[in-house]
mmCIF file of C-alpha atoms and ligand atoms in Angstrom:
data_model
loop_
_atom_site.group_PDB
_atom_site.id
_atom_site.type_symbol
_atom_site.label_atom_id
_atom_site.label_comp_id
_atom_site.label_asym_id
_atom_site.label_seq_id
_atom_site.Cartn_x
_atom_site.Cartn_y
_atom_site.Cartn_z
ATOM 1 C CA UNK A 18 115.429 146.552 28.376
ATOM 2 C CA UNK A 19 117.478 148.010 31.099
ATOM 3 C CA UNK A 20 116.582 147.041 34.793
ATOM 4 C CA UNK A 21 117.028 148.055 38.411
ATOM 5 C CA UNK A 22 118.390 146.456 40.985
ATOM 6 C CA UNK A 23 116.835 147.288 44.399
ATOM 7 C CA UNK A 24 116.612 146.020 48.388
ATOM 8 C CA UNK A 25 113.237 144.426 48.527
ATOM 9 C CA UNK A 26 112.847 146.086 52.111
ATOM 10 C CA UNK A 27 112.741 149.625 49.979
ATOM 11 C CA UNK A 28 110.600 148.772 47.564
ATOM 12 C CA UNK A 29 107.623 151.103 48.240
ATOM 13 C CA UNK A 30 105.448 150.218 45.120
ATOM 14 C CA UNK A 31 104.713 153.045 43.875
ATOM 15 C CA UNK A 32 104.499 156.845 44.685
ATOM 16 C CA UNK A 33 100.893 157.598 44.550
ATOM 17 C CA UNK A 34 98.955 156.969 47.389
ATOM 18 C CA UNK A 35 100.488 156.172 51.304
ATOM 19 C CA UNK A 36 100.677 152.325 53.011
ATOM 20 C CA UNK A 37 98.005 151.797 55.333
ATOM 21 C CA UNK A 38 100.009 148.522 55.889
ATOM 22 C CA UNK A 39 103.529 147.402 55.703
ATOM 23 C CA UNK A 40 105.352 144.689 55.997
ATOM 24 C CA UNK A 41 109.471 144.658 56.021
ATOM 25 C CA UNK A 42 111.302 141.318 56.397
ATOM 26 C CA UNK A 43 108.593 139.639 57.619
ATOM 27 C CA UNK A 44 109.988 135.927 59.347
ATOM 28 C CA UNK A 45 108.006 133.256 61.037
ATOM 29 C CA UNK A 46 109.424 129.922 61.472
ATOM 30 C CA UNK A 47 107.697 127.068 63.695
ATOM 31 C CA UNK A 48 109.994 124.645 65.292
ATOM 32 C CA UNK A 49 109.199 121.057 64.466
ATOM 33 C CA UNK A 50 109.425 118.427 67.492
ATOM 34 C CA UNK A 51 109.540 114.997 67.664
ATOM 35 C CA UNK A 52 106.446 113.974 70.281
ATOM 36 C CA UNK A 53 104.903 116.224 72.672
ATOM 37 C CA UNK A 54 107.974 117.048 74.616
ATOM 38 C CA UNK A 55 111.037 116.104 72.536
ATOM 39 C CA UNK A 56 114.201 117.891 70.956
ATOM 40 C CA UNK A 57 113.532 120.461 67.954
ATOM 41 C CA UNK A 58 114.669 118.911 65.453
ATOM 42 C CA UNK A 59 113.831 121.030 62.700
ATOM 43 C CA UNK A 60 112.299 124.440 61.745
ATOM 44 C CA UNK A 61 109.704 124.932 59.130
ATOM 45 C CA UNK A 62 110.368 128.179 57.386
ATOM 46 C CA UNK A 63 106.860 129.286 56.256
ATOM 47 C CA UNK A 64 107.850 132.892 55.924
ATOM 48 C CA UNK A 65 111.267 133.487 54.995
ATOM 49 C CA UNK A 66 112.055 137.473 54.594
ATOM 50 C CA UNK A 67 108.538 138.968 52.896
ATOM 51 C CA UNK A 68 108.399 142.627 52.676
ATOM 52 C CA UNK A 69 104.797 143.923 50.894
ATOM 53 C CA UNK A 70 102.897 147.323 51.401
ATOM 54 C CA UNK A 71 99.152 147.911 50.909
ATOM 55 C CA UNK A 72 98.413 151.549 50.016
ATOM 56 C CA UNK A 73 94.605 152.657 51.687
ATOM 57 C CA UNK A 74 91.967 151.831 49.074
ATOM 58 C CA UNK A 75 93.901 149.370 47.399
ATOM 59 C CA UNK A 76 93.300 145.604 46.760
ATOM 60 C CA UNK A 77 96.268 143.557 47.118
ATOM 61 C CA UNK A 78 96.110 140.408 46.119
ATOM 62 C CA UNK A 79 98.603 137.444 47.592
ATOM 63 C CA UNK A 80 99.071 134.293 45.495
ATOM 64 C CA UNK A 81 100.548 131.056 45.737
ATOM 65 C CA UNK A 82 100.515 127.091 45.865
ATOM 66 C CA UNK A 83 98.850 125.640 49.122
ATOM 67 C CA UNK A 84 101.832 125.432 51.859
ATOM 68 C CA UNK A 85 103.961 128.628 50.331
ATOM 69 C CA UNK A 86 102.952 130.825 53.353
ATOM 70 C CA UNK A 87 100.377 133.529 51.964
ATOM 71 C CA UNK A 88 98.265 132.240 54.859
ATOM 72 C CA UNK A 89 101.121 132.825 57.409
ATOM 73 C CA UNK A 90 101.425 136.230 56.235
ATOM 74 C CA UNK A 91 97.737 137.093 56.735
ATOM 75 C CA UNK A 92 97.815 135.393 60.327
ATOM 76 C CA UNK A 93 101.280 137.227 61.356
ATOM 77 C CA UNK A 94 99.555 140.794 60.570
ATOM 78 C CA UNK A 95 96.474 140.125 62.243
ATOM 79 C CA UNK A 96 98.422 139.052 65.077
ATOM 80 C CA UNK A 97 97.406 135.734 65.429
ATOM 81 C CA UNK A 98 100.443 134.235 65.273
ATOM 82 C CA UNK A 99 103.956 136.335 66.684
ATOM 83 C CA UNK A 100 106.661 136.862 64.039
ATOM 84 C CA UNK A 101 109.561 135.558 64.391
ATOM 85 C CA UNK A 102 111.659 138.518 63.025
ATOM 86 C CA UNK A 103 110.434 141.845 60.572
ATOM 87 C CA UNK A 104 108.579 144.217 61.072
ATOM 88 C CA UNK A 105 104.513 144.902 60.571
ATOM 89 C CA UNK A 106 103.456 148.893 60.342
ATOM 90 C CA UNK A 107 99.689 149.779 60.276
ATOM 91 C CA UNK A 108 99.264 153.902 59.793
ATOM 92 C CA UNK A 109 103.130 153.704 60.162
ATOM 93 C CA UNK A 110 103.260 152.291 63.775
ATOM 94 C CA UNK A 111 105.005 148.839 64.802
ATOM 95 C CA UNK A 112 102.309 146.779 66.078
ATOM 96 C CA UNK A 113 104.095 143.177 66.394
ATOM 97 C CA UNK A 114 105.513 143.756 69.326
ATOM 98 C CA UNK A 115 102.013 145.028 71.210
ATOM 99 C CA UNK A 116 100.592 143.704 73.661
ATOM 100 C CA UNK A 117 96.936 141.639 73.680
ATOM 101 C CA UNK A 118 95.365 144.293 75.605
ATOM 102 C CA UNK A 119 97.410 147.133 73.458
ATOM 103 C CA UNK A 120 96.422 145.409 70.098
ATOM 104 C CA UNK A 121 92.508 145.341 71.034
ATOM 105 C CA UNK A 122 91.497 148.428 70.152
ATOM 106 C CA UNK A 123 93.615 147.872 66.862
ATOM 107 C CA UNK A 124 91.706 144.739 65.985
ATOM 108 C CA UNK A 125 88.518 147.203 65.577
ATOM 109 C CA UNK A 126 90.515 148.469 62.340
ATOM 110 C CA UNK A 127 92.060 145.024 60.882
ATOM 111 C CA UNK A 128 89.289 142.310 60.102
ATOM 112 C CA UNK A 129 89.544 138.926 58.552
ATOM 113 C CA UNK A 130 87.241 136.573 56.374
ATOM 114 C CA UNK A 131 87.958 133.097 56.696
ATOM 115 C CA UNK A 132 87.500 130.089 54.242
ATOM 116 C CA UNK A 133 85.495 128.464 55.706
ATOM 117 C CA UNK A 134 81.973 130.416 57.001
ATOM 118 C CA UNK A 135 80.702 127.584 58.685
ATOM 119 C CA UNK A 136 83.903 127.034 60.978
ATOM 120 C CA UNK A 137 84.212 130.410 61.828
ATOM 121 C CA UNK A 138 80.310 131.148 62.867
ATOM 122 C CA UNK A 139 79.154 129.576 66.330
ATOM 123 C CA UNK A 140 76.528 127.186 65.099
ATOM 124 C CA UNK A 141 74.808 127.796 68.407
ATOM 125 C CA UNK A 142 74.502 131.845 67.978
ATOM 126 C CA UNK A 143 71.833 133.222 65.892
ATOM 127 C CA UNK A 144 72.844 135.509 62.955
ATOM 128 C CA UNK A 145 71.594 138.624 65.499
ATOM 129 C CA UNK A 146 74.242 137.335 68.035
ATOM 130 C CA UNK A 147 76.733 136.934 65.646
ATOM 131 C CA UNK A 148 76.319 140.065 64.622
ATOM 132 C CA UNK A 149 76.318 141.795 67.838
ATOM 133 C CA UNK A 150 79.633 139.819 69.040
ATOM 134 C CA UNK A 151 82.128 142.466 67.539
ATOM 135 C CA UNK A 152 79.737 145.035 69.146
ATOM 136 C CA UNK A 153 80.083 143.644 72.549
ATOM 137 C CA UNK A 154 83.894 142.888 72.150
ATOM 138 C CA UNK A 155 84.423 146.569 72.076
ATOM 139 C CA UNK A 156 81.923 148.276 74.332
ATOM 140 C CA UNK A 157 79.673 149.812 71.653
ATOM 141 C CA UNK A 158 76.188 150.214 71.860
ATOM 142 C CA UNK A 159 74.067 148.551 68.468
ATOM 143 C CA UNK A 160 70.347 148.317 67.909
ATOM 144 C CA UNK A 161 68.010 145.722 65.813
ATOM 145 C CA UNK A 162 67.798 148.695 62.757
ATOM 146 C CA UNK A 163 71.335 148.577 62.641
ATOM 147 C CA UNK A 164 72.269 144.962 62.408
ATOM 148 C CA UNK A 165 69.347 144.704 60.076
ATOM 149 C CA UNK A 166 71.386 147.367 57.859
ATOM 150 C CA UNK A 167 74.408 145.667 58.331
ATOM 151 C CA UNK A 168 72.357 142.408 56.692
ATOM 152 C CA UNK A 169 70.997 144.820 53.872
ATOM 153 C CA UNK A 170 74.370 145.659 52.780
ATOM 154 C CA UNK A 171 75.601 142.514 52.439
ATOM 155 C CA UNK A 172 72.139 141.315 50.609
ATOM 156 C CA UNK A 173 70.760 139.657 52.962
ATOM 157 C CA UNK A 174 66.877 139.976 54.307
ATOM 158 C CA UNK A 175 65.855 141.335 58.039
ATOM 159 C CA UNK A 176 64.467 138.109 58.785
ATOM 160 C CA UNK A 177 68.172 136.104 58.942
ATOM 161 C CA UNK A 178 68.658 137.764 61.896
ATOM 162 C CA UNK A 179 66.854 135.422 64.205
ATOM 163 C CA UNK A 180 67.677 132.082 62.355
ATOM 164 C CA UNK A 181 70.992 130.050 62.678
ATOM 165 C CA UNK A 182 73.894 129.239 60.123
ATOM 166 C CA UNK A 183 72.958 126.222 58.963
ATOM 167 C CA UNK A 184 69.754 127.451 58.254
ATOM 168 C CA UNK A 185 71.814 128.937 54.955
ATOM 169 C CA UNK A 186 73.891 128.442 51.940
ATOM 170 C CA UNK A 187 77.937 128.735 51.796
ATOM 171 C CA UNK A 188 77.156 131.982 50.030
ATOM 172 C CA UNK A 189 74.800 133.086 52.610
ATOM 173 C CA UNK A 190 77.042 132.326 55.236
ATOM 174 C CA UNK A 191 79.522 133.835 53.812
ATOM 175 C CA UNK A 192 77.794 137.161 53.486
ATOM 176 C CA UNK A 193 76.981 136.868 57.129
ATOM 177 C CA UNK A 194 81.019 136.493 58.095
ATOM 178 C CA UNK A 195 81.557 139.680 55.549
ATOM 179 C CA UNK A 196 78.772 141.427 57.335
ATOM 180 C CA UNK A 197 80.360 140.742 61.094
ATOM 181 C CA UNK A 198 83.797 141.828 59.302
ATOM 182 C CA UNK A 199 82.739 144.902 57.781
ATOM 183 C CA UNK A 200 80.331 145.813 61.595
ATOM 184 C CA UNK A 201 82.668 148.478 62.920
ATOM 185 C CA UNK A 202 83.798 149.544 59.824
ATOM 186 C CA UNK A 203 86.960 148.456 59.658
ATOM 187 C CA UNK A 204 90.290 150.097 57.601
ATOM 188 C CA UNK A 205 92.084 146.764 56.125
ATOM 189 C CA UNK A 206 90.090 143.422 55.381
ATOM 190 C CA UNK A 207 92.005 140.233 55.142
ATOM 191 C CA UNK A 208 90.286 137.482 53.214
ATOM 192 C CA UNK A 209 91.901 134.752 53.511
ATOM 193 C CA UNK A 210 90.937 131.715 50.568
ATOM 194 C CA UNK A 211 87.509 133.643 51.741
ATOM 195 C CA UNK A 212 85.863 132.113 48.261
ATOM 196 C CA UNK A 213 87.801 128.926 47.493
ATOM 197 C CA UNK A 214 84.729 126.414 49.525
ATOM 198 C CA UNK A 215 82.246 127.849 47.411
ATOM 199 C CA UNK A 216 81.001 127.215 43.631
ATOM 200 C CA UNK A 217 82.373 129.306 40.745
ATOM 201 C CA UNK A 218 78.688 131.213 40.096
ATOM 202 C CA UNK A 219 78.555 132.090 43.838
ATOM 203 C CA UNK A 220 82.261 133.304 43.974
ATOM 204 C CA UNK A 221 81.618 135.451 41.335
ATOM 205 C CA UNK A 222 78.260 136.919 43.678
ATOM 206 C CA UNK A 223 80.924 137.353 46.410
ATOM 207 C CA UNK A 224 83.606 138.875 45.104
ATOM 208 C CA UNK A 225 81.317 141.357 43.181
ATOM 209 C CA UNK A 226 79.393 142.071 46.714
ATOM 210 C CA UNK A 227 83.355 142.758 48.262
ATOM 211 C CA UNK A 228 84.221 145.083 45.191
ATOM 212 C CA UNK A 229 80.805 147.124 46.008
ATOM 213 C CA UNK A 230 81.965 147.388 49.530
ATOM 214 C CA UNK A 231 85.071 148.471 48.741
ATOM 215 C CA UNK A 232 84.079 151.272 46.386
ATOM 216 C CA UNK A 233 81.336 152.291 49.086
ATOM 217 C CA UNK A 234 83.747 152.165 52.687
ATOM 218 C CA UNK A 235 87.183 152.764 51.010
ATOM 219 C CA UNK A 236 87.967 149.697 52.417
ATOM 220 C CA UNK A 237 91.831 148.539 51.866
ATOM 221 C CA UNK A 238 91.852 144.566 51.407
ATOM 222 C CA UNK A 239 94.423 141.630 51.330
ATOM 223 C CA UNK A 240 93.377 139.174 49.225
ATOM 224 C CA UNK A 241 95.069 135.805 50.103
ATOM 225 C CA UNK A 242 93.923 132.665 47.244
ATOM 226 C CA UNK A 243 95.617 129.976 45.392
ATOM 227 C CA UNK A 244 93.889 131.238 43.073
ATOM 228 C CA UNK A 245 95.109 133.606 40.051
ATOM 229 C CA UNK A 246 92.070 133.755 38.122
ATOM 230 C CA UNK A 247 89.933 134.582 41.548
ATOM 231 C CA UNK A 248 92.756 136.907 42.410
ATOM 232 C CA UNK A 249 92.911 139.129 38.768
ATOM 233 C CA UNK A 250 89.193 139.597 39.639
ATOM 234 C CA UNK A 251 89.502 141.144 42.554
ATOM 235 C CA UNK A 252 92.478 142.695 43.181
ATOM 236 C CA UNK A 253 94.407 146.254 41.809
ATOM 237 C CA UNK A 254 98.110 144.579 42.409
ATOM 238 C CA UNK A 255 99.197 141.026 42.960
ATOM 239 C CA UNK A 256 102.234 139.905 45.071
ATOM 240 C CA UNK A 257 103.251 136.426 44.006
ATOM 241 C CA UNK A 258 104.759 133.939 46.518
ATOM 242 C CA UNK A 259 106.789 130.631 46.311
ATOM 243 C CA UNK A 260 108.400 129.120 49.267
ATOM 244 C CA UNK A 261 108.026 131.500 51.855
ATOM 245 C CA UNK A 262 109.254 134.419 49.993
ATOM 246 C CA UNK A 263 108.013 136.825 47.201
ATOM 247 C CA UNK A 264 109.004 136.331 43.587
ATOM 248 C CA UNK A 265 106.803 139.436 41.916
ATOM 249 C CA UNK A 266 104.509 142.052 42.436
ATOM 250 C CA UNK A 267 102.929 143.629 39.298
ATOM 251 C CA UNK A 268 99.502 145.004 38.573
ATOM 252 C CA UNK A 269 96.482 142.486 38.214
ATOM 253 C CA UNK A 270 95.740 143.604 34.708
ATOM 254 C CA UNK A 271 99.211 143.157 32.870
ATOM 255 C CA UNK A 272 99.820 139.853 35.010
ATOM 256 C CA UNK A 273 98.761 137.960 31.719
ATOM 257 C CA UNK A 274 101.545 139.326 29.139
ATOM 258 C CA UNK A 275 103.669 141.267 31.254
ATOM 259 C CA UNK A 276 104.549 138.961 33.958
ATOM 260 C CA UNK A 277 108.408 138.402 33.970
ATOM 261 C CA UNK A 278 109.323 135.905 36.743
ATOM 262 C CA UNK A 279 108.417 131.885 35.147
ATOM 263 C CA UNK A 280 106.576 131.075 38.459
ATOM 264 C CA UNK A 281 104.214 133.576 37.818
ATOM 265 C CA UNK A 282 104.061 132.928 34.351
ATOM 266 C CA UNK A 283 103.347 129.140 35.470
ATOM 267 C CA UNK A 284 100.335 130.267 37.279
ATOM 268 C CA UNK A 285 99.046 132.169 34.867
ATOM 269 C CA UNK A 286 99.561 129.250 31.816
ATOM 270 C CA UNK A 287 97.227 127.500 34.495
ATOM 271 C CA UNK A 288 94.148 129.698 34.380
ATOM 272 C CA UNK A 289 91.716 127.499 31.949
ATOM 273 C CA UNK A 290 90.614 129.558 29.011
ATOM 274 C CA UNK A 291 89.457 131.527 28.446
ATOM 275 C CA UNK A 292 91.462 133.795 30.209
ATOM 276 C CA UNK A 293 94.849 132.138 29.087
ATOM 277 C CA UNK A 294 97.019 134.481 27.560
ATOM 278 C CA UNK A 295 100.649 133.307 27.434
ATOM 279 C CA UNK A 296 102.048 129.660 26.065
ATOM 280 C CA UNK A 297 101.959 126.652 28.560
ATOM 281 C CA UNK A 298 105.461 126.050 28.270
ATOM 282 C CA UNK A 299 105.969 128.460 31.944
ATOM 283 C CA UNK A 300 107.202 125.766 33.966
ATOM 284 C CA UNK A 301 106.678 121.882 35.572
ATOM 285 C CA UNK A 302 103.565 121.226 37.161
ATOM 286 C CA UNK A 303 104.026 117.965 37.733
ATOM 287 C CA UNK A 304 106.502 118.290 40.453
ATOM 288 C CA UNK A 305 106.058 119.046 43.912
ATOM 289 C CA UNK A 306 106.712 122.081 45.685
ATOM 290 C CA UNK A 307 109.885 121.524 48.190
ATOM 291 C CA UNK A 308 109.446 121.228 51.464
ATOM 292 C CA UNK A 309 110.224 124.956 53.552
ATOM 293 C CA UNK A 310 111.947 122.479 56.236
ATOM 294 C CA UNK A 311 114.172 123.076 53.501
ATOM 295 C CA UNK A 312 114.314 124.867 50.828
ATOM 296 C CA UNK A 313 116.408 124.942 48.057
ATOM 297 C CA UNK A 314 119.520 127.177 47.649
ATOM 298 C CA UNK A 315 120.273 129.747 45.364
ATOM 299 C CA UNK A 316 117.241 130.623 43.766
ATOM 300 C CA UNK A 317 114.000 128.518 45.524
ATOM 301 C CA UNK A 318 111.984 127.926 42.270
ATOM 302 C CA UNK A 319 115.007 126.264 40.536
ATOM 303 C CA UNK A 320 113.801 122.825 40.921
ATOM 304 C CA UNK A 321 110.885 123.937 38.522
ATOM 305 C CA UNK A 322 111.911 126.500 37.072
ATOM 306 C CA UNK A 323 112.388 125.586 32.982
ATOM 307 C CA UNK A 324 114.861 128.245 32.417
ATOM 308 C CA UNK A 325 117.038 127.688 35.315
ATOM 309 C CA UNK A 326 121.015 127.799 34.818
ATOM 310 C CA UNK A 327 123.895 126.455 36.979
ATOM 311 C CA UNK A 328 123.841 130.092 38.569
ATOM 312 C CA UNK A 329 120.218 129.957 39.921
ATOM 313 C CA UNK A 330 121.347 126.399 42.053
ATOM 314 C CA UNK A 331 123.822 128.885 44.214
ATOM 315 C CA UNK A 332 123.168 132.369 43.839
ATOM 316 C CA UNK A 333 119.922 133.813 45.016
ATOM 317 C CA UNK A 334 118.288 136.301 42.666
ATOM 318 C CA UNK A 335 116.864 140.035 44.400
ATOM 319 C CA UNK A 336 114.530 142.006 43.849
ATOM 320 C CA UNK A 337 114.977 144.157 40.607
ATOM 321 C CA UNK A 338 112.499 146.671 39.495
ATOM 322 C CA UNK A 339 111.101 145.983 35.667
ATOM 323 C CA UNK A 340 112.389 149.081 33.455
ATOM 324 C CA UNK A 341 109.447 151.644 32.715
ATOM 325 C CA UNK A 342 106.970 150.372 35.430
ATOM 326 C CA UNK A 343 107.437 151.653 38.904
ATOM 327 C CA UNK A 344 104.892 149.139 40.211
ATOM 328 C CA UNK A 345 106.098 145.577 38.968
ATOM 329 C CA UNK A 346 109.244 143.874 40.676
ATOM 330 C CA UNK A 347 110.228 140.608 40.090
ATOM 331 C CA UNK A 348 113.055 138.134 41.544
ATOM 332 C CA UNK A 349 115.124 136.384 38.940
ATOM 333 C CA UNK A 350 118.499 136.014 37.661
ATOM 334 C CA UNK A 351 116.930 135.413 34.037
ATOM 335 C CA UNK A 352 113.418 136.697 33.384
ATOM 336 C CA UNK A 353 110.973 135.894 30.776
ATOM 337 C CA UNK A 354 110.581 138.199 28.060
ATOM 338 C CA UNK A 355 107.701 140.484 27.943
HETATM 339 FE FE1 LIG B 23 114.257 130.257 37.257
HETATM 340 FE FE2 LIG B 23 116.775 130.983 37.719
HETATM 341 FE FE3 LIG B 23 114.840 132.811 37.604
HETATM 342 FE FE4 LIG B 23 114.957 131.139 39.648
HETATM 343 S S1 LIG B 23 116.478 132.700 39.104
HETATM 344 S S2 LIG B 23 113.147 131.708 38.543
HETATM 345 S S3 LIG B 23 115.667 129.266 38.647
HETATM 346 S S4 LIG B 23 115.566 131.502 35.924
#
């Protein structure tokens, strides 16, 4: 099987429809200090060169171990966190370089779903003024009918409105931090690990309630998990990351036997069956992930990887475009078969 070798900032994934978002090079580092006002003495490299695009009505999903720097990503293009190099286009505009007051009326169009619903709902505000918040934030008028619309659409009763979140269950409260996303009907949703507190019956209630709104709003999503087998639900493509970088981006429903780089193939030998569908000899689990205060050379999976070679220790593999499928790319000197 021939294959082609490409810059992984021109990878445009695909030639249907056009990016609502992209990413090119995306880097953010965090300096490490010793004490409150000592020397850096090191720099934590939780986003290392990461170039993505997310075409409008599209689910992309982002996956990776805990500490690889999905997160990161979703926090650097909702701008809560400045890059430290790359660039971030939404409707083809830079918008890392805005400022606050430039970005707000952007922030209308990008929303985010957090992990955890109880953390990110004022336990003090009733649903109602929860509800109303993104409302106020940006000058627009709401009434009771609509908020109790807003509730209807995410299945929730009228009568939440005037009771508080811990008057409800994860799922409920999670519905209610979908519902204050979704108010001003945003463009791009970022959920970040926005079903990994709750149980697996009342994931599968939320992610079917987020496919609905996506069909109904057009909604374009980022899906950020740890999870593959929440992920292949959910999402049309998957971009896989390890170590602050991405290793492959194919679509969700031939991750399971077309899959070429071995760290995806690892995560996929880890879904439980049912849903297993290639041998669990994909790589070492027992191992840790290095540390990005520093990460291997050559290629950064290599001190996992079971089919890495002398050449993988030095030489870093790029991006290379899997013959016959204009959507899968994959970074590796020696790929698994399909
Ligand atoms: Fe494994 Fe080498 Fe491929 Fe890296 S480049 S994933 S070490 S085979």
């Amino acid at each position: 099987m021939s294959e082609v070798f490409i810059r992984e900032s021109d990878l445009d994934d695909g030639p249907t429809r056009e990016p609502l978002l992209e990413i090119v090079d995306l880097v953010k580092h965090f300096p490490v200090r010793r004490g409150l006002l000592g020397r850096q003495r090191h720099v934590l490299r939780a986003v290392d060169g990461v170039s993505l695009q997310i075409r409008r009505g599209e689910t992309l999903g982002l996956v990776g171990e805990s500490g690889c720097g999905k997160s990161t990503v979703g926090r650097c293009l909702l701008q809560l966190q400045r890059v430290t190099g790359g660039e971030i286009r939404f409707r083809g505009e830079p918008i890392q370089q805005l400022s606050e007051r430039a970005l707000r009326p952007l922030r209308r169009h990008i929303q985010v779903v957090f992990q955890d619903p109880y953390e990110s709902l004022n336990p003090r505000h009733t649903v109602a003024d929860i509800l109303r918040e993104p409302f106020f934030v940006h000058r627009l008028p709401v009434d009771r009918t609509s908020l109790c619309e807003l509730l209807a659409t995410v299945g929730l009763e009228p009568d939440a409105l005037n009771r508080y979140p811990y008057e409800f269950s994860g799922g409920q409260r999670q519905r209610i931090g979908i519902a204050r996303a979704i108010a001003l009907q945003p463009e791009l949703l970022v959920l970040d690990e926005a079903v990994s507190a709750l149980d697996v019956s009342v994931q599968a209630q939320i992610l079917n309630l987020l496919l609905g709104l996506q069909a109904r709003m057009q909604l374009t999503m980022l899906f950020i998990s740890h999870n593959l087998a929440v992920v292949r639900h959910i999402a049309d493509r998957v971009a896989v990351m390890y170590l602050g970088r991405i290793v492959e981006v194919i679509d969700a429903e031939h991750i399971a036997t077309r899959a070429r780089h071995p760290y995806t193939r690892l995560l996929v030998a880890s879904i439980p069956a049912p849903d297993k569908a290639l041998p669990d000899s994909a790589g070492d689990t027992a191992t840790e992930m290095p540390s990005p205060m520093a990460p291997p050379p050559g290629c950064r999976f290599h001190t996992r990887c079971p089919r890495a070679q002398p050449r993988c220790r030095v030489d870093e593999p790029q991006p290379t475009r899997a013959a016959g499928d204009a959507q899968q790319w994959y970074a590796c000197h020696y790929p698994e078969d399909v």
